[in-house]
Coordinates of C-alpha atoms in Angstrom, one line a residue:
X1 CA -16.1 -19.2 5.3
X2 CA -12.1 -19.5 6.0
X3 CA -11.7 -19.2 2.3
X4 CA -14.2 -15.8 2.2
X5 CA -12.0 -14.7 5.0
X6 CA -8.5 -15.4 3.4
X7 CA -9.7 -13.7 -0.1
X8 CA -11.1 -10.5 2.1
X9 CA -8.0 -9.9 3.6
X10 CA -6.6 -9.2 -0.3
X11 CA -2.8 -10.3 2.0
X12 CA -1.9 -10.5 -1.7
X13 CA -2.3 -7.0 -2.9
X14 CA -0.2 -5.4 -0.1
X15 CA 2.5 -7.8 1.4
X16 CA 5.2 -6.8 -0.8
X17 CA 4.3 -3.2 -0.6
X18 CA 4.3 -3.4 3.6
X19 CA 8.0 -5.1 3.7
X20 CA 9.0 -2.2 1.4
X21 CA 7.7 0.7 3.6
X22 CA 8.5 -0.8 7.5
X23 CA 11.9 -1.9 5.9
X24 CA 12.5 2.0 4.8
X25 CA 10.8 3.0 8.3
X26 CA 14.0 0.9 9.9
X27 CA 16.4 1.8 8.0
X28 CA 15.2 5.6 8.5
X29 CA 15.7 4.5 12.0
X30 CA 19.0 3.1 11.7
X31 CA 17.4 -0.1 13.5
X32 CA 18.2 -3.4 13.7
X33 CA 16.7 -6.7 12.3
X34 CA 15.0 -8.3 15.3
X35 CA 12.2 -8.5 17.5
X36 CA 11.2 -5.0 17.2
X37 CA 11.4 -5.2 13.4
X38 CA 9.2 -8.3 13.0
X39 CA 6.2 -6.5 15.2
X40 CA 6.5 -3.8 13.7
X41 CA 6.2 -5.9 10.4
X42 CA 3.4 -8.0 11.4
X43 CA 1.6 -4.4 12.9
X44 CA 1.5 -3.0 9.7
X45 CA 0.5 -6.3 7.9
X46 CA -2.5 -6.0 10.3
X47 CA -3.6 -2.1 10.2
X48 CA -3.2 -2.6 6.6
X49 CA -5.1 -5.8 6.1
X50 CA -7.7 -3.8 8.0
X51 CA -7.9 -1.1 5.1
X52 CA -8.4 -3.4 2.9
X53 CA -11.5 -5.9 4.7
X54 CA -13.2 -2.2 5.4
X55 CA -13.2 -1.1 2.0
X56 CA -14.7 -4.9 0.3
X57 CA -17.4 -4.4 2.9
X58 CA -18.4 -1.0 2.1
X59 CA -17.8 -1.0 -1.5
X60 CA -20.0 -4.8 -1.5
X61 CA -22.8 -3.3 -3.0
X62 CA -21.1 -1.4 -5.5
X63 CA -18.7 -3.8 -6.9
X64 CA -21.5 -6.5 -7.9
X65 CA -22.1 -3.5 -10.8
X66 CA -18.7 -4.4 -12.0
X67 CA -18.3 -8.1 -13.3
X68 CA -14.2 -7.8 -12.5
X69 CA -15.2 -6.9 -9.2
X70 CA -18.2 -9.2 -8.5
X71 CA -15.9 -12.6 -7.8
X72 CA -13.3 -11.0 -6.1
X73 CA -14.9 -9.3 -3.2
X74 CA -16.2 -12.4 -1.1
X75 CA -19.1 -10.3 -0.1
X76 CA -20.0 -9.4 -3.0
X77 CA -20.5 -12.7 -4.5
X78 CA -21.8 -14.3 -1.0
X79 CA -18.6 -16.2 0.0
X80 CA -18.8 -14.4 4.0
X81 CA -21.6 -12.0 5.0
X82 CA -21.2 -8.3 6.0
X83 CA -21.7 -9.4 9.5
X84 CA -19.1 -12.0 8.9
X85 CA -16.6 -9.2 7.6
X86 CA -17.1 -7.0 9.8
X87 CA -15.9 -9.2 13.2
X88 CA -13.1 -10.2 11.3
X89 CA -12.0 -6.6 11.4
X90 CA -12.7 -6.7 15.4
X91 CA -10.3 -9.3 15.6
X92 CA -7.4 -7.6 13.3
X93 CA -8.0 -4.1 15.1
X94 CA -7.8 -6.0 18.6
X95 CA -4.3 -8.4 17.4
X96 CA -3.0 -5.2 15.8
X97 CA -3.3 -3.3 18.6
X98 CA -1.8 -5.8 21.5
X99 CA 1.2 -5.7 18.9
X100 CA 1.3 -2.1 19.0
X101 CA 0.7 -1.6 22.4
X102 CA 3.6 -4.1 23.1
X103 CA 6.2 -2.4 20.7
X104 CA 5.9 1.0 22.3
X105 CA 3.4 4.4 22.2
X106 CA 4.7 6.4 19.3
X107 CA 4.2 3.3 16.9
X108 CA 0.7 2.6 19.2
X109 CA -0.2 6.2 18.1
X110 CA 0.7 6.0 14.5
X111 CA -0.9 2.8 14.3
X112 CA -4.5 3.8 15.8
X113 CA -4.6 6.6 13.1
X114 CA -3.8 4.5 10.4
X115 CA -6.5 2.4 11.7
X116 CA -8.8 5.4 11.4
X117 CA -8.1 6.8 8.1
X118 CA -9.1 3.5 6.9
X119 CA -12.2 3.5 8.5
X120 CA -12.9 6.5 7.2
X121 CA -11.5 6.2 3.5
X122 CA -14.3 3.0 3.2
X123 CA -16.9 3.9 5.4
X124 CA -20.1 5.1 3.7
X125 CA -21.1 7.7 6.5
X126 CA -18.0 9.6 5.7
X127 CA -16.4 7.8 2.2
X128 CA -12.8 9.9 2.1
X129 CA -12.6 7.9 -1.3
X130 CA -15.2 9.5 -2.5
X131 CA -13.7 13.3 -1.4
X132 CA -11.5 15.0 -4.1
X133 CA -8.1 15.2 -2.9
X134 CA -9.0 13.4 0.2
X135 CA -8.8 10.7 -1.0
X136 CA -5.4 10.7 -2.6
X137 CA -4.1 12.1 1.1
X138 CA -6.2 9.2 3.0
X139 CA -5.1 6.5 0.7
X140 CA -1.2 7.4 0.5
X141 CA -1.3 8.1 3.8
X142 CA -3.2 5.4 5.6
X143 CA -1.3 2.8 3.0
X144 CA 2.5 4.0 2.7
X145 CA 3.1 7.1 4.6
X146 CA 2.1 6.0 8.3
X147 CA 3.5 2.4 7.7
X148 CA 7.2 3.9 7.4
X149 CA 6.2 6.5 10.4
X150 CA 5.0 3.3 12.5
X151 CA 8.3 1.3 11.9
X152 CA 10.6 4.4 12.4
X153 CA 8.9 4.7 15.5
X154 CA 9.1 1.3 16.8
X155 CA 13.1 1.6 17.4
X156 CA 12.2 4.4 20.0
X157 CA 13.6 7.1 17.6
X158 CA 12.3 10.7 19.0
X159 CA 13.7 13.3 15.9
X160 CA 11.4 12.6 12.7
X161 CA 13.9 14.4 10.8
X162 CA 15.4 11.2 9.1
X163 CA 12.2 10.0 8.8
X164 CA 10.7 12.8 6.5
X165 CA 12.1 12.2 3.3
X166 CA 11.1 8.9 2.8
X167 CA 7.8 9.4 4.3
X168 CA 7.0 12.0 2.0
X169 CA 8.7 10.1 -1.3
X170 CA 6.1 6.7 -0.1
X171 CA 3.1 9.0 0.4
X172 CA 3.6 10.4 -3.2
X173 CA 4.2 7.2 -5.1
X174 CA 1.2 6.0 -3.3
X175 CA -0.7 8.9 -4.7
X176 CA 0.8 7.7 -7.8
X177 CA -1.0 4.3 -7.7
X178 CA -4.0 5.6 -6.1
X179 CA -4.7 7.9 -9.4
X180 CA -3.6 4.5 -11.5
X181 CA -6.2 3.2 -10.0
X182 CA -9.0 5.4 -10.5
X183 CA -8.2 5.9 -14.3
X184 CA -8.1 2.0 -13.9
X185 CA -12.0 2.0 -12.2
X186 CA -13.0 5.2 -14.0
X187 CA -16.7 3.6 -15.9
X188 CA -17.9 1.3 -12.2
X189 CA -16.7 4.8 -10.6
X190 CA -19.3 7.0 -12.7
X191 CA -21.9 4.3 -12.7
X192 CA -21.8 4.3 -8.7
X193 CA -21.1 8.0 -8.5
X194 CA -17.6 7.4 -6.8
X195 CA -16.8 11.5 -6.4
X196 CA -12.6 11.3 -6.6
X197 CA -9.6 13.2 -8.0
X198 CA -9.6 12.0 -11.4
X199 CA -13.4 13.5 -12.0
X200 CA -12.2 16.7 -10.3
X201 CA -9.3 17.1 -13.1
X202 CA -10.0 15.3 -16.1
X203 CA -8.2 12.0 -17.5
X204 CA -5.8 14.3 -19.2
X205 CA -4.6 16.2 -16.1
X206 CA -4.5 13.3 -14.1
X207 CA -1.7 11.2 -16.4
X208 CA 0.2 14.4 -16.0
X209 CA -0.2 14.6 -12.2
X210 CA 0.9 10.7 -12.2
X211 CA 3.9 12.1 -14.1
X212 CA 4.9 15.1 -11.2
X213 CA 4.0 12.9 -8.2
X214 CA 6.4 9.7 -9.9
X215 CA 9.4 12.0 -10.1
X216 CA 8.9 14.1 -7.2
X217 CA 9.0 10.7 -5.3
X218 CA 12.1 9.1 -7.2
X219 CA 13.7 12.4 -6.5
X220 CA 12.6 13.0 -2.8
X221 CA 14.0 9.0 -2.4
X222 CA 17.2 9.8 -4.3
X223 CA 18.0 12.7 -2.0
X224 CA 16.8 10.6 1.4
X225 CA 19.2 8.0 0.0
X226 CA 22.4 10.1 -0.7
X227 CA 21.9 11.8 2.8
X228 CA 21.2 9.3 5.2
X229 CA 21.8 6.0 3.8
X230 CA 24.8 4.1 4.3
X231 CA 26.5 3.9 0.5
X232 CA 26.7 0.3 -0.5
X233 CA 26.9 -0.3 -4.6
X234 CA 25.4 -3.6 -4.5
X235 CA 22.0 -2.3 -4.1
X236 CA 21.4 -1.4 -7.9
X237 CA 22.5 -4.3 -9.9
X238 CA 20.7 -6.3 -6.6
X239 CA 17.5 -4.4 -7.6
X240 CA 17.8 -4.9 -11.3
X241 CA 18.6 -8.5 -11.2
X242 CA 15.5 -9.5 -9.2
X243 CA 13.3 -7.1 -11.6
X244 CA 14.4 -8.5 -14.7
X245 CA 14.0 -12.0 -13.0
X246 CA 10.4 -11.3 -11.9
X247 CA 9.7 -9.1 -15.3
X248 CA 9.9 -12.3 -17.8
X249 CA 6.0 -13.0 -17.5
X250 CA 4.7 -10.0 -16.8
X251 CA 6.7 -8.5 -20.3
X252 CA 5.1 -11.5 -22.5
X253 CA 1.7 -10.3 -21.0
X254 CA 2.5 -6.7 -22.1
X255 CA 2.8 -7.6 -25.1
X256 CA -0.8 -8.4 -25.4
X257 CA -2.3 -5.3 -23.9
X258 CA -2.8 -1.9 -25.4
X259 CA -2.7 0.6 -22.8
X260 CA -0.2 2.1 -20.9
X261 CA -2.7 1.5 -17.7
X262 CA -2.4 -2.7 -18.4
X263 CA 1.6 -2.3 -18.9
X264 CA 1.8 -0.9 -15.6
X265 CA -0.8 -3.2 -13.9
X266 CA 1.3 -6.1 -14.4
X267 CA 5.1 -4.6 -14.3
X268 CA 4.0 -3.1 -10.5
X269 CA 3.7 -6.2 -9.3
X270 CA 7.6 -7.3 -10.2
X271 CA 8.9 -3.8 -9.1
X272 CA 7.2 -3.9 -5.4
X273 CA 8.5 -7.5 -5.3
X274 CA 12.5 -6.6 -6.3
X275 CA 12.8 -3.4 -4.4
X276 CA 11.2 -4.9 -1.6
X277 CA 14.0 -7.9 -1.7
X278 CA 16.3 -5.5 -2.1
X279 CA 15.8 -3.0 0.6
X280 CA 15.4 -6.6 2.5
X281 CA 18.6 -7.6 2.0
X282 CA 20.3 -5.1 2.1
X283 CA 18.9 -3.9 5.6
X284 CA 20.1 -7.4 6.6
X285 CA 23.5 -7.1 5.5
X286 CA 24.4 -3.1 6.5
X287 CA 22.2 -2.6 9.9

């Protein structure tokens, strides 16, 4: 069973991605790297984690259609029952809100939505994944957008106005992936009748969307950065260093594939890892 749990919680699939946005969230904030940082850390590890258990149990059913799916939701292939699932979620909701409740209200607030738009997204009563447009809004959001909001928050910042821009430039590149991902699910999608974005526009439309939402977000990022961020050069060859470090592997494996949709699959993974390093490091060094 501790194995089912431990695969459920798909820790794997979002760690990286969490340090990232509550990193941008403190920086936003002009914060420092202590206590408040590390809850606020750990709080978004949680209400994220919490996304993700919802959506294996819900999508259980679906994903033993899909044989790439079958093994790795523990439900699915009878590693922890829905029952099973479901009070591990009880116990994330209840640790991630004690944290939350301990760091202050405006990140208790941000965090209790976040914990219902995930609900929502996965839950078959209501299924926002399965909403056109919805869905891109619930996943960026619930995922990238509040996780920044919840970290700004947690250094007792009142003004959101530094906190916009990067809010905004997460939520999009998270919209970004989001549509990767349903291009990536498209035939287990139609064989479930998954309703999302990319049905509602075509395959064709949606690569260009993915095209709009990644430079809108570079862009928004850029401008956040040149405003409000204190200038340090290091940053750039720091980011490029660890990404072609981490990109060795995941190039050779390019190699092999022939869509653009498998190149990004596995360069993502190096890219979340180095910026996430970098933003590390160098909130570390200038807050």
């Amino acid at each position: 069973m501790l194995l089912g749990l431990i695969k459920i919680s798909r820790i794997n699939e979002y760690f990286w991605v969490v340090i990232i946005t509550t990193t941008l969230g403190a920086i936003a904030a002009s914060g420092r790297f202590g206590l408040k940082f590390m809850l606020a850390l750990i709080a978004n590890w949680f209400v994220v984690g919490f996304a993700f258990i919802v959506n294996d149990i819900e999508d259980a059913d679906d994903d033993t259609l899909d044989s790439s799916k079958i093994n790795r939701n523990p439900v699915s292939c009878k590693l922890i029952s829905k029952k099973t699932g479901y009070t591990f979620c009880l116990t994330i909701i209840t640790l991630a809100l004690i944290i939350l409740a301990f760091i202050n209200l405006g990140s208790l607030v941000a965090g209790v939505i976040t914990l219902a738009l995930g609900f929502l997204y996965s839950f078959k009563g209501v299924r926002l994944k399965s909403t056109p447009v919805f869905d891109l809004l619930t996943h960026s959001l619930m995922l990238a957008g509040m996780q920044v909001l919840l970290s700004y928050l947690a250094f007792g910042t009142t003004s959101l106005n530094k906190a916009i821009l990067p809010i905004v430039a997460v939520t999009l590149i998270s919209m970004y992936g989001a549509l990767h991902n349903q291009l990536r699910d498209v035939v287990v999608d139609n064989k479930t009748k998954i309703n999302n974005t990319v049905k509602l526009i075509s395959v064709h439309k949606t690569k260009t969307l993915m095209g709009l939402l990644f430079t809108g977000a570079t862009a928004t990022g850029l401008i956040w950065a040149l405003l409000y961020v204190k200038p340090n050069i290091i940053i750039i060859p720091l980011f490029l260093f660890f990404l072609a470090l981490l990109s060795v592997k995941p190039l050779r494996r390019c190699s092999k594939e022939q869509t653009l949709i498998n190149h990004q699959t596995h360069l993502h993974r190096p890219a979340e890892i180095a910026l996430s390093l970098t933003l590390l490091i160098y909130f570390l060094l200038c807050y």
